[in-house]
JSON list of C-alpha atoms in Angstrom, two decimals:
[
{"chain": "A", "resi": 1, "resn": "GLY", "atom": "CA", "xyz": [26.77, -44.94, -29.56]},
{"chain": "A", "resi": 2, "resn": "GLN", "atom": "CA", "xyz": [27.78, -44.58, -26.15]},
{"chain": "A", "resi": 3, "resn": "SER", "atom": "CA", "xyz": [25.66, -44.43, -23.15]},
{"chain": "A", "resi": 4, "resn": "LEU", "atom": "CA", "xyz": [26.71, -43.90, -19.42]},
{"chain": "A", "resi": 5, "resn": "GLU", "atom": "CA", "xyz": [23.91, -43.79, -17.42]},
{"chain": "A", "resi": 6, "resn": "GLN", "atom": "CA", "xyz": [24.01, -42.96, -13.75]},
{"chain": "A", "resi": 7, "resn": "PRO", "atom": "CA", "xyz": [21.44, -42.25, -11.20]},
{"chain": "A", "resi": 8, "resn": "SER", "atom": "CA", "xyz": [20.36, -38.29, -11.10]},
{"chain": "A", "resi": 9, "resn": "GLU", "atom": "CA", "xyz": [20.20, -37.86, -7.52]},
{"chain": "A", "resi": 10, "resn": "VAL", "atom": "CA", "xyz": [21.38, -39.12, -4.16]},
{"chain": "A", "resi": 11, "resn": "THR", "atom": "CA", "xyz": [21.14, -38.20, -0.73]},
{"chain": "A", "resi": 12, "resn": "ALA", "atom": "CA", "xyz": [23.75, -39.24, 2.55]},
{"chain": "A", "resi": 13, "resn": "VAL", "atom": "CA", "xyz": [24.21, -38.51, 5.72]},
{"chain": "A", "resi": 14, "resn": "GLU", "atom": "CA", "xyz": [27.73, -36.72, 6.90]},
{"chain": "A", "resi": 15, "resn": "GLY", "atom": "CA", "xyz": [30.09, -39.18, 7.85]},
{"chain": "A", "resi": 16, "resn": "ALA", "atom": "CA", "xyz": [28.30, -42.33, 6.07]},
{"chain": "A", "resi": 17, "resn": "ILE", "atom": "CA", "xyz": [29.37, -44.04, 3.04]},
{"chain": "A", "resi": 18, "resn": "VAL", "atom": "CA", "xyz": [27.60, -43.80, -0.37]},
{"chain": "A", "resi": 19, "resn": "GLN", "atom": "CA", "xyz": [27.82, -45.40, -3.38]},
{"chain": "A", "resi": 20, "resn": "ILE", "atom": "CA", "xyz": [27.06, -44.18, -7.69]},
{"chain": "A", "resi": 21, "resn": "ASN", "atom": "CA", "xyz": [26.84, -46.77, -9.65]},
{"chain": "A", "resi": 22, "resn": "CYS", "atom": "CA", "xyz": [27.63, -46.10, -13.84]},
{"chain": "A", "resi": 23, "resn": "THR", "atom": "CA", "xyz": [26.65, -48.65, -16.01]},
{"chain": "A", "resi": 24, "resn": "TYR", "atom": "CA", "xyz": [27.57, -48.60, -20.11]},
{"chain": "A", "resi": 25, "resn": "GLN", "atom": "CA", "xyz": [27.47, -48.90, -23.63]},
{"chain": "A", "resi": 26, "resn": "THR", "atom": "CA", "xyz": [29.94, -47.91, -25.19]},
{"chain": "A", "resi": 27, "resn": "SER", "atom": "CA", "xyz": [31.36, -49.21, -29.05]},
{"chain": "A", "resi": 28, "resn": "GLY", "atom": "CA", "xyz": [34.90, -48.91, -27.67]},
{"chain": "A", "resi": 29, "resn": "PHE", "atom": "CA", "xyz": [35.78, -49.42, -24.28]},
{"chain": "A", "resi": 30, "resn": "TYR", "atom": "CA", "xyz": [39.51, -48.06, -22.68]},
{"chain": "A", "resi": 31, "resn": "GLY", "atom": "CA", "xyz": [37.94, -47.55, -18.58]},
{"chain": "A", "resi": 32, "resn": "LEU", "atom": "CA", "xyz": [36.83, -45.79, -16.77]},
{"chain": "A", "resi": 33, "resn": "SER", "atom": "CA", "xyz": [37.29, -42.44, -15.01]},
{"chain": "A", "resi": 34, "resn": "TRP", "atom": "CA", "xyz": [34.80, -40.35, -12.62]},
{"chain": "A", "resi": 35, "resn": "TYR", "atom": "CA", "xyz": [35.22, -36.62, -12.03]},
{"chain": "A", "resi": 36, "resn": "GLN", "atom": "CA", "xyz": [33.92, -34.09, -9.47]},
{"chain": "A", "resi": 37, "resn": "GLN", "atom": "CA", "xyz": [32.26, -30.65, -10.19]},
{"chain": "A", "resi": 38, "resn": "HIS", "atom": "CA", "xyz": [30.87, -28.54, -8.13]},
{"chain": "A", "resi": 39, "resn": "ASP", "atom": "CA", "xyz": [28.48, -25.84, -9.15]},
{"chain": "A", "resi": 40, "resn": "GLY", "atom": "CA", "xyz": [29.42, -22.92, -11.55]},
{"chain": "A", "resi": 41, "resn": "GLY", "atom": "CA", "xyz": [33.09, -25.40, -11.29]},
{"chain": "A", "resi": 42, "resn": "ALA", "atom": "CA", "xyz": [35.02, -26.72, -13.63]},
{"chain": "A", "resi": 43, "resn": "PRO", "atom": "CA", "xyz": [35.11, -31.14, -13.52]},
{"chain": "A", "resi": 44, "resn": "THR", "atom": "CA", "xyz": [38.35, -32.51, -11.46]},
{"chain": "A", "resi": 45, "resn": "PHE", "atom": "CA", "xyz": [39.41, -35.84, -12.09]},
{"chain": "A", "resi": 46, "resn": "LEU", "atom": "CA", "xyz": [38.72, -38.54, -8.86]},
{"chain": "A", "resi": 47, "resn": "SER", "atom": "CA", "xyz": [40.23, -41.68, -10.39]},
{"chain": "A", "resi": 48, "resn": "TYR", "atom": "CA", "xyz": [40.57, -43.88, -12.91]},
{"chain": "A", "resi": 49, "resn": "ASN", "atom": "CA", "xyz": [40.22, -47.95, -13.66]},
{"chain": "A", "resi": 50, "resn": "GLY", "atom": "CA", "xyz": [41.86, -49.55, -16.99]},
{"chain": "A", "resi": 51, "resn": "LEU", "atom": "CA", "xyz": [41.43, -53.03, -15.47]},
{"chain": "A", "resi": 52, "resn": "ASP", "atom": "CA", "xyz": [38.41, -55.03, -13.41]},
{"chain": "A", "resi": 53, "resn": "GLY", "atom": "CA", "xyz": [38.82, -54.06, -9.65]},
{"chain": "A", "resi": 54, "resn": "LEU", "atom": "CA", "xyz": [38.99, -51.48, -6.63]},
{"chain": "A", "resi": 55, "resn": "GLU", "atom": "CA", "xyz": [41.00, -48.64, -6.87]},
{"chain": "A", "resi": 56, "resn": "GLU", "atom": "CA", "xyz": [41.76, -46.45, -3.75]},
{"chain": "A", "resi": 57, "resn": "THR", "atom": "CA", "xyz": [42.52, -42.92, -2.89]},
{"chain": "A", "resi": 58, "resn": "GLY", "atom": "CA", "xyz": [42.12, -41.31, 0.45]},
{"chain": "A", "resi": 59, "resn": "ARG", "atom": "CA", "xyz": [38.35, -41.34, 0.84]},
{"chain": "A", "resi": 60, "resn": "PHE", "atom": "CA", "xyz": [37.25, -41.89, -3.08]},
{"chain": "A", "resi": 61, "resn": "SER", "atom": "CA", "xyz": [37.12, -45.67, -4.51]},
{"chain": "A", "resi": 62, "resn": "SER", "atom": "CA", "xyz": [36.35, -46.76, -7.42]},
{"chain": "A", "resi": 63, "resn": "PHE", "atom": "CA", "xyz": [35.28, -50.05, -8.77]},
{"chain": "A", "resi": 64, "resn": "LEU", "atom": "CA", "xyz": [34.84, -51.84, -12.75]},
{"chain": "A", "resi": 65, "resn": "SER", "atom": "CA", "xyz": [33.70, -54.64, -14.11]},
{"chain": "A", "resi": 66, "resn": "ARG", "atom": "CA", "xyz": [34.35, -55.30, -17.63]},
{"chain": "A", "resi": 67, "resn": "SER", "atom": "CA", "xyz": [32.14, -58.56, -17.87]},
{"chain": "A", "resi": 68, "resn": "ASP", "atom": "CA", "xyz": [28.85, -55.98, -16.19]},
{"chain": "A", "resi": 69, "resn": "SER", "atom": "CA", "xyz": [29.97, -53.13, -18.23]},
{"chain": "A", "resi": 70, "resn": "TYR", "atom": "CA", "xyz": [29.67, -51.74, -14.98]},
{"chain": "A", "resi": 71, "resn": "GLY", "atom": "CA", "xyz": [31.07, -49.39, -12.24]},
{"chain": "A", "resi": 72, "resn": "TYR", "atom": "CA", "xyz": [30.92, -47.67, -9.31]},
{"chain": "A", "resi": 73, "resn": "LEU", "atom": "CA", "xyz": [32.12, -44.81, -7.35]},
{"chain": "A", "resi": 74, "resn": "LEU", "atom": "CA", "xyz": [32.41, -45.06, -3.25]},
{"chain": "A", "resi": 75, "resn": "LEU", "atom": "CA", "xyz": [33.14, -42.02, -1.11]},
{"chain": "A", "resi": 76, "resn": "GLN", "atom": "CA", "xyz": [33.74, -43.04, 2.49]},
{"chain": "A", "resi": 77, "resn": "GLU", "atom": "CA", "xyz": [33.60, -40.65, 5.47]},
{"chain": "A", "resi": 78, "resn": "LEU", "atom": "CA", "xyz": [31.49, -38.20, 3.51]},
{"chain": "A", "resi": 79, "resn": "GLN", "atom": "CA", "xyz": [31.81, -34.62, 4.76]},
{"chain": "A", "resi": 80, "resn": "MET", "atom": "CA", "xyz": [29.45, -32.08, 3.20]},
{"chain": "A", "resi": 81, "resn": "LYS", "atom": "CA", "xyz": [31.87, -30.38, 0.89]},
{"chain": "A", "resi": 82, "resn": "ASP", "atom": "CA", "xyz": [31.38, -33.84, -1.03]},
{"chain": "A", "resi": 83, "resn": "SER", "atom": "CA", "xyz": [28.46, -32.40, -2.46]},
{"chain": "A", "resi": 84, "resn": "ALA", "atom": "CA", "xyz": [28.56, -32.02, -5.58]},
{"chain": "A", "resi": 85, "resn": "SER", "atom": "CA", "xyz": [28.05, -33.62, -9.44]},
{"chain": "A", "resi": 86, "resn": "TYR", "atom": "CA", "xyz": [30.20, -36.84, -10.35]},
{"chain": "A", "resi": 87, "resn": "PHE", "atom": "CA", "xyz": [30.40, -37.77, -13.36]},
{"chain": "A", "resi": 88, "resn": "CYS", "atom": "CA", "xyz": [31.58, -41.30, -15.17]},
{"chain": "A", "resi": 89, "resn": "ALA", "atom": "CA", "xyz": [33.33, -41.39, -18.29]},
{"chain": "A", "resi": 90, "resn": "ALA", "atom": "CA", "xyz": [34.07, -44.13, -20.63]},
{"chain": "A", "resi": 91, "resn": "ALA", "atom": "CA", "xyz": [37.03, -43.49, -22.37]},
{"chain": "A", "resi": 92, "resn": "ASN", "atom": "CA", "xyz": [37.12, -44.47, -26.30]},
{"chain": "A", "resi": 93, "resn": "PRO", "atom": "CA", "xyz": [40.23, -46.28, -27.85]},
{"chain": "A", "resi": 94, "resn": "THR", "atom": "CA", "xyz": [40.95, -44.03, -30.34]},
{"chain": "A", "resi": 95, "resn": "GLY", "atom": "CA", "xyz": [44.40, -42.59, -29.49]},
{"chain": "A", "resi": 96, "resn": "ALA", "atom": "CA", "xyz": [43.52, -39.34, -28.57]},
{"chain": "A", "resi": 97, "resn": "ASN", "atom": "CA", "xyz": [41.96, -40.17, -25.12]},
{"chain": "A", "resi": 98, "resn": "ASN", "atom": "CA", "xyz": [38.74, -39.07, -25.63]},
{"chain": "A", "resi": 99, "resn": "LEU", "atom": "CA", "xyz": [36.09, -39.52, -22.88]},
{"chain": "A", "resi": 100, "resn": "PHE", "atom": "CA", "xyz": [32.35, -39.71, -23.14]},
{"chain": "A", "resi": 101, "resn": "PHE", "atom": "CA", "xyz": [30.58, -38.54, -19.91]},
{"chain": "A", "resi": 102, "resn": "GLY", "atom": "CA", "xyz": [27.47, -40.36, -18.35]},
{"chain": "A", "resi": 103, "resn": "THR", "atom": "CA", "xyz": [24.69, -38.17, -17.40]},
{"chain": "A", "resi": 104, "resn": "GLY", "atom": "CA", "xyz": [25.95, -37.21, -13.82]},
{"chain": "A", "resi": 105, "resn": "THR", "atom": "CA", "xyz": [24.61, -37.74, -10.29]},
{"chain": "A", "resi": 106, "resn": "ARG", "atom": "CA", "xyz": [24.35, -34.85, -7.73]},
{"chain": "A", "resi": 107, "resn": "LEU", "atom": "CA", "xyz": [25.36, -35.54, -4.27]},
{"chain": "A", "resi": 108, "resn": "THR", "atom": "CA", "xyz": [23.80, -33.97, -1.81]},
{"chain": "A", "resi": 109, "resn": "VAL", "atom": "CA", "xyz": [25.57, -34.59, 1.69]},
{"chain": "A", "resi": 110, "resn": "ILE", "atom": "CA", "xyz": [23.04, -33.74, 5.29]},
{"chain": "A", "resi": 111, "resn": "PRO", "atom": "CA", "xyz": [24.28, -33.07, 8.68]},
{"chain": "B", "resi": 1, "resn": "SER", "atom": "CA", "xyz": [53.50, -26.74, -14.03]},
{"chain": "B", "resi": 2, "resn": "GLN", "atom": "CA", "xyz": [50.89, -26.98, -16.44]},
{"chain": "B", "resi": 3, "resn": "THR", "atom": "CA", "xyz": [47.75, -24.70, -16.58]},
{"chain": "B", "resi": 4, "resn": "ILE", "atom": "CA", "xyz": [45.07, -24.00, -18.97]},
{"chain": "B", "resi": 5, "resn": "HIS", "atom": "CA", "xyz": [43.26, -21.25, -19.33]},
{"chain": "B", "resi": 6, "resn": "GLN", "atom": "CA", "xyz": [39.68, -19.94, -21.56]},
{"chain": "B", "resi": 7, "resn": "TRP", "atom": "CA", "xyz": [38.11, -16.80, -21.48]},
{"chain": "B", "resi": 8, "resn": "PRO", "atom": "CA", "xyz": [35.73, -14.95, -22.05]},
{"chain": "B", "resi": 9, "resn": "ALA", "atom": "CA", "xyz": [34.52, -16.41, -18.18]},
{"chain": "B", "resi": 10, "resn": "THR", "atom": "CA", "xyz": [30.61, -15.32, -19.26]},
{"chain": "B", "resi": 11, "resn": "LEU", "atom": "CA", "xyz": [29.26, -14.27, -22.18]},
{"chain": "B", "resi": 12, "resn": "VAL", "atom": "CA", "xyz": [25.72, -13.14, -22.88]},
{"chain": "B", "resi": 13, "resn": "GLN", "atom": "CA", "xyz": [25.33, -12.89, -27.15]},
{"chain": "B", "resi": 14, "resn": "PRO", "atom": "CA", "xyz": [21.99, -12.38, -29.41]},
{"chain": "B", "resi": 15, "resn": "VAL", "atom": "CA", "xyz": [20.65, -15.30, -32.05]},
{"chain": "B", "resi": 16, "resn": "GLY", "atom": "CA", "xyz": [22.97, -15.05, -35.02]},
{"chain": "B", "resi": 17, "resn": "SER", "atom": "CA", "xyz": [25.44, -13.08, -33.58]},
{"chain": "B", "resi": 18, "resn": "PRO", "atom": "CA", "xyz": [29.42, -14.62, -34.28]},
{"chain": "B", "resi": 19, "resn": "LEU", "atom": "CA", "xyz": [31.00, -16.11, -31.81]},
{"chain": "B", "resi": 20, "resn": "SER", "atom": "CA", "xyz": [34.33, -16.84, -30.79]},
{"chain": "B", "resi": 21, "resn": "LEU", "atom": "CA", "xyz": [36.24, -18.70, -27.36]},
{"chain": "B", "resi": 22, "resn": "GLU", "atom": "CA", "xyz": [40.03, -18.97, -26.66]},
{"chain": "B", "resi": 23, "resn": "CYS", "atom": "CA", "xyz": [41.73, -21.90, -24.80]},
{"chain": "B", "resi": 24, "resn": "THR", "atom": "CA", "xyz": [45.34, -22.01, -24.50]},
{"chain": "B", "resi": 25, "resn": "VAL", "atom": "CA", "xyz": [47.18, -24.19, -22.45]},
{"chain": "B", "resi": 26, "resn": "GLU", "atom": "CA", "xyz": [50.75, -23.43, -20.83]},
{"chain": "B", "resi": 27, "resn": "GLY", "atom": "CA", "xyz": [53.79, -25.59, -19.30]},
{"chain": "B", "resi": 28, "resn": "THR", "atom": "CA", "xyz": [53.10, -28.70, -21.89]},
{"chain": "B", "resi": 29, "resn": "SER", "atom": "CA", "xyz": [53.81, -29.74, -25.88]},
{"chain": "B", "resi": 30, "resn": "ASN", "atom": "CA", "xyz": [52.09, -30.62, -28.18]},
{"chain": "B", "resi": 31, "resn": "PRO", "atom": "CA", "xyz": [48.60, -31.70, -25.97]},
{"chain": "B", "resi": 32, "resn": "ASN", "atom": "CA", "xyz": [45.75, -33.56, -27.26]},
{"chain": "B", "resi": 33, "resn": "LEU", "atom": "CA", "xyz": [42.86, -30.57, -27.17]},
{"chain": "B", "resi": 34, "resn": "TYR", "atom": "CA", "xyz": [38.76, -30.76, -26.22]},
{"chain": "B", "resi": 35, "resn": "TRP", "atom": "CA", "xyz": [36.17, -28.80, -26.16]},
{"chain": "B", "resi": 36, "resn": "TYR", "atom": "CA", "xyz": [32.80, -30.27, -24.36]},
{"chain": "B", "resi": 37, "resn": "ARG", "atom": "CA", "xyz": [29.53, -28.40, -23.68]},
{"chain": "B", "resi": 38, "resn": "GLN", "atom": "CA", "xyz": [27.40, -28.82, -20.70]},
{"chain": "B", "resi": 39, "resn": "ALA", "atom": "CA", "xyz": [23.74, -27.99, -21.07]},
{"chain": "B", "resi": 40, "resn": "ALA", "atom": "CA", "xyz": [21.98, -26.78, -17.99]},
{"chain": "B", "resi": 41, "resn": "GLY", "atom": "CA", "xyz": [21.79, -30.38, -15.24]},
{"chain": "B", "resi": 42, "resn": "ARG", "atom": "CA", "xyz": [23.11, -32.29, -17.70]},
{"chain": "B", "resi": 43, "resn": "GLY", "atom": "CA", "xyz": [26.27, -34.22, -18.70]},
{"chain": "B", "resi": 44, "resn": "LEU", "atom": "CA", "xyz": [29.26, -33.46, -21.10]},
{"chain": "B", "resi": 45, "resn": "GLN", "atom": "CA", "xyz": [29.01, -33.83, -24.67]},
{"chain": "B", "resi": 46, "resn": "LEU", "atom": "CA", "xyz": [32.27, -33.65, -26.44]},
{"chain": "B", "resi": 47, "resn": "LEU", "atom": "CA", "xyz": [32.61, -31.32, -29.47]},
{"chain": "B", "resi": 48, "resn": "PHE", "atom": "CA", "xyz": [36.39, -31.34, -30.96]},
{"chain": "B", "resi": 49, "resn": "TYR", "atom": "CA", "xyz": [39.23, -33.30, -30.21]},
{"chain": "B", "resi": 50, "resn": "SER", "atom": "CA", "xyz": [42.68, -32.22, -31.77]},
{"chain": "B", "resi": 51, "resn": "VAL", "atom": "CA", "xyz": [45.78, -33.79, -31.79]},
{"chain": "B", "resi": 52, "resn": "GLY", "atom": "CA", "xyz": [47.92, -31.44, -33.41]},
{"chain": "B", "resi": 53, "resn": "ILE", "atom": "CA", "xyz": [47.92, -28.08, -35.20]},
{"chain": "B", "resi": 54, "resn": "GLY", "atom": "CA", "xyz": [45.46, -27.97, -37.82]},
{"chain": "B", "resi": 55, "resn": "GLN", "atom": "CA", "xyz": [44.15, -31.83, -36.98]},
{"chain": "B", "resi": 56, "resn": "ILE", "atom": "CA", "xyz": [40.37, -30.96, -35.81]},
{"chain": "B", "resi": 57, "resn": "SER", "atom": "CA", "xyz": [38.07, -34.12, -35.09]},
{"chain": "B", "resi": 58, "resn": "SER", "atom": "CA", "xyz": [34.37, -33.37, -34.67]},
{"chain": "B", "resi": 59, "resn": "GLU", "atom": "CA", "xyz": [31.81, -35.27, -33.00]},
{"chain": "B", "resi": 60, "resn": "VAL", "atom": "CA", "xyz": [28.07, -34.22, -33.04]},
{"chain": "B", "resi": 61, "resn": "PRO", "atom": "CA", "xyz": [27.46, -32.36, -36.43]},
{"chain": "B", "resi": 62, "resn": "GLN", "atom": "CA", "xyz": [26.14, -28.13, -35.26]},
{"chain": "B", "resi": 63, "resn": "ASN", "atom": "CA", "xyz": [27.13, -25.14, -36.55]},
{"chain": "B", "resi": 64, "resn": "LEU", "atom": "CA", "xyz": [29.94, -24.39, -34.18]},
{"chain": "B", "resi": 65, "resn": "SER", "atom": "CA", "xyz": [33.57, -25.34, -35.95]},
{"chain": "B", "resi": 66, "resn": "ALA", "atom": "CA", "xyz": [37.14, -25.20, -33.77]},
{"chain": "B", "resi": 67, "resn": "SER", "atom": "CA", "xyz": [40.63, -24.61, -34.61]},
{"chain": "B", "resi": 68, "resn": "ARG", "atom": "CA", "xyz": [43.91, -25.02, -33.86]},
{"chain": "B", "resi": 69, "resn": "PRO", "atom": "CA", "xyz": [46.43, -21.83, -35.23]},
{"chain": "B", "resi": 70, "resn": "GLN", "atom": "CA", "xyz": [49.35, -22.82, -32.68]},
{"chain": "B", "resi": 71, "resn": "ASP", "atom": "CA", "xyz": [50.00, -26.17, -30.83]},
{"chain": "B", "resi": 72, "resn": "ARG", "atom": "CA", "xyz": [48.62, -24.97, -27.35]},
{"chain": "B", "resi": 73, "resn": "GLN", "atom": "CA", "xyz": [46.09, -23.16, -28.77]},
{"chain": "B", "resi": 74, "resn": "PHE", "atom": "CA", "xyz": [42.49, -23.84, -29.53]},
{"chain": "B", "resi": 75, "resn": "ILE", "atom": "CA", "xyz": [39.24, -21.89, -31.01]},
{"chain": "B", "resi": 76, "resn": "LEU", "atom": "CA", "xyz": [35.20, -22.60, -30.81]},
{"chain": "B", "resi": 77, "resn": "SER", "atom": "CA", "xyz": [33.47, -20.50, -33.08]},
{"chain": "B", "resi": 78, "resn": "SER", "atom": "CA", "xyz": [30.26, -19.94, -34.80]},
{"chain": "B", "resi": 79, "resn": "LYS", "atom": "CA", "xyz": [29.77, -17.74, -37.30]},
{"chain": "B", "resi": 80, "resn": "LYS", "atom": "CA", "xyz": [25.74, -17.90, -36.50]},
{"chain": "B", "resi": 81, "resn": "LEU", "atom": "CA", "xyz": [24.39, -18.67, -32.94]},
{"chain": "B", "resi": 82, "resn": "LEU", "atom": "CA", "xyz": [21.23, -20.81, -31.89]},
{"chain": "B", "resi": 83, "resn": "LEU", "atom": "CA", "xyz": [18.98, -20.22, -28.86]},
{"chain": "B", "resi": 84, "resn": "SER", "atom": "CA", "xyz": [20.03, -23.68, -28.27]},
{"chain": "B", "resi": 85, "resn": "ASP", "atom": "CA", "xyz": [23.97, -23.06, -28.43]},
{"chain": "B", "resi": 86, "resn": "SER", "atom": "CA", "xyz": [23.71, -21.74, -24.69]},
{"chain": "B", "resi": 87, "resn": "GLY", "atom": "CA", "xyz": [25.58, -23.92, -22.51]},
{"chain": "B", "resi": 88, "resn": "PHE", "atom": "CA", "xyz": [28.58, -24.38, -20.26]},
{"chain": "B", "resi": 89, "resn": "TYR", "atom": "CA", "xyz": [31.49, -24.64, -22.45]},
{"chain": "B", "resi": 90, "resn": "LEU", "atom": "CA", "xyz": [34.97, -26.16, -20.92]},
{"chain": "B", "resi": 91, "resn": "CYS", "atom": "CA", "xyz": [38.12, -26.88, -23.32]},
{"chain": "B", "resi": 92, "resn": "ALA", "atom": "CA", "xyz": [40.59, -29.46, -21.84]},
{"chain": "B", "resi": 93, "resn": "TRP", "atom": "CA", "xyz": [44.04, -30.95, -22.23]},
{"chain": "B", "resi": 94, "resn": "SER", "atom": "CA", "xyz": [44.94, -34.64, -22.16]},
{"chain": "B", "resi": 95, "resn": "GLY", "atom": "CA", "xyz": [48.95, -35.40, -22.40]},
{"chain": "B", "resi": 96, "resn": "GLY", "atom": "CA", "xyz": [47.95, -37.89, -25.14]},
{"chain": "B", "resi": 97, "resn": "ARG", "atom": "CA", "xyz": [48.90, -41.21, -23.40]},
{"chain": "B", "resi": 98, "resn": "VAL", "atom": "CA", "xyz": [46.12, -43.62, -24.14]},
{"chain": "B", "resi": 99, "resn": "GLY", "atom": "CA", "xyz": [44.28, -45.16, -21.29]},
{"chain": "B", "resi": 100, "resn": "THR", "atom": "CA", "xyz": [45.24, -42.46, -18.53]},
{"chain": "B", "resi": 101, "resn": "GLY", "atom": "CA", "xyz": [41.20, -41.26, -18.76]},
{"chain": "B", "resi": 102, "resn": "GLU", "atom": "CA", "xyz": [42.63, -37.99, -17.22]},
{"chain": "B", "resi": 103, "resn": "LEU", "atom": "CA", "xyz": [41.97, -34.59, -18.80]},
{"chain": "B", "resi": 104, "resn": "PHE", "atom": "CA", "xyz": [42.35, -31.35, -17.13]},
{"chain": "B", "resi": 105, "resn": "PHE", "atom": "CA", "xyz": [40.08, -28.89, -17.55]},
{"chain": "B", "resi": 106, "resn": "GLY", "atom": "CA", "xyz": [39.67, -24.81, -17.98]},
{"chain": "B", "resi": 107, "resn": "GLU", "atom": "CA", "xyz": [37.56, -22.88, -16.05]},
{"chain": "B", "resi": 108, "resn": "GLY", "atom": "CA", "xyz": [34.81, -22.81, -18.48]},
{"chain": "B", "resi": 109, "resn": "SER", "atom": "CA", "xyz": [33.38, -20.33, -20.55]},
{"chain": "B", "resi": 110, "resn": "ARG", "atom": "CA", "xyz": [28.94, -19.46, -19.69]},
{"chain": "B", "resi": 111, "resn": "LEU", "atom": "CA", "xyz": [27.47, -18.52, -22.73]},
{"chain": "B", "resi": 112, "resn": "THR", "atom": "CA", "xyz": [23.78, -17.22, -23.06]},
{"chain": "B", "resi": 113, "resn": "VAL", "atom": "CA", "xyz": [22.18, -17.10, -26.27]},
{"chain": "B", "resi": 114, "resn": "LEU", "atom": "CA", "xyz": [19.34, -14.63, -26.70]}
]
């Protein structure tokens, strides 16, 4: 089966740095993706780690450790607009690029 | 550029009524297509995926079905809705390249079953 666990809620101050963790147990694993979803909207892709290590995209970075079945999303210089839900998702090597999503972390940025 | 559309955006249906949600993709050919469902405050659950016309794989047994009558069209259906079918339904596509981890989602269809 597939299981991806994340903290349910995180609160951080504007301008600060926040890390959202994801631990996974999957029957097959290809890589870890991160998505952002604002209330009422559709998820949008943020980053993908196919290999161990850190991937940086502007203010957002994502890390993967396959040996620990663990990854995280790092958001720097937080802005109010970063308040949203964040989901990790495991890519399944079925050839169809299927993604299985985590439980989601609700990030609230406060002034 | 590629775009994905799904409709209707919102609908309220009585228990036992049929359902049809439609999704179309433009600007790409032979995409992998997906239907996800999201219950309120929860994660996304993969319902169906399709790698080509007429090819449907189901991830979760339920009273829903999917069809892909054309390359860029994906339809989610039910003959008789249950209360538990309420949720936010999202269609998505990918270019089929394994290992990219990137899906492009439509705007979503919010279904309330009463």
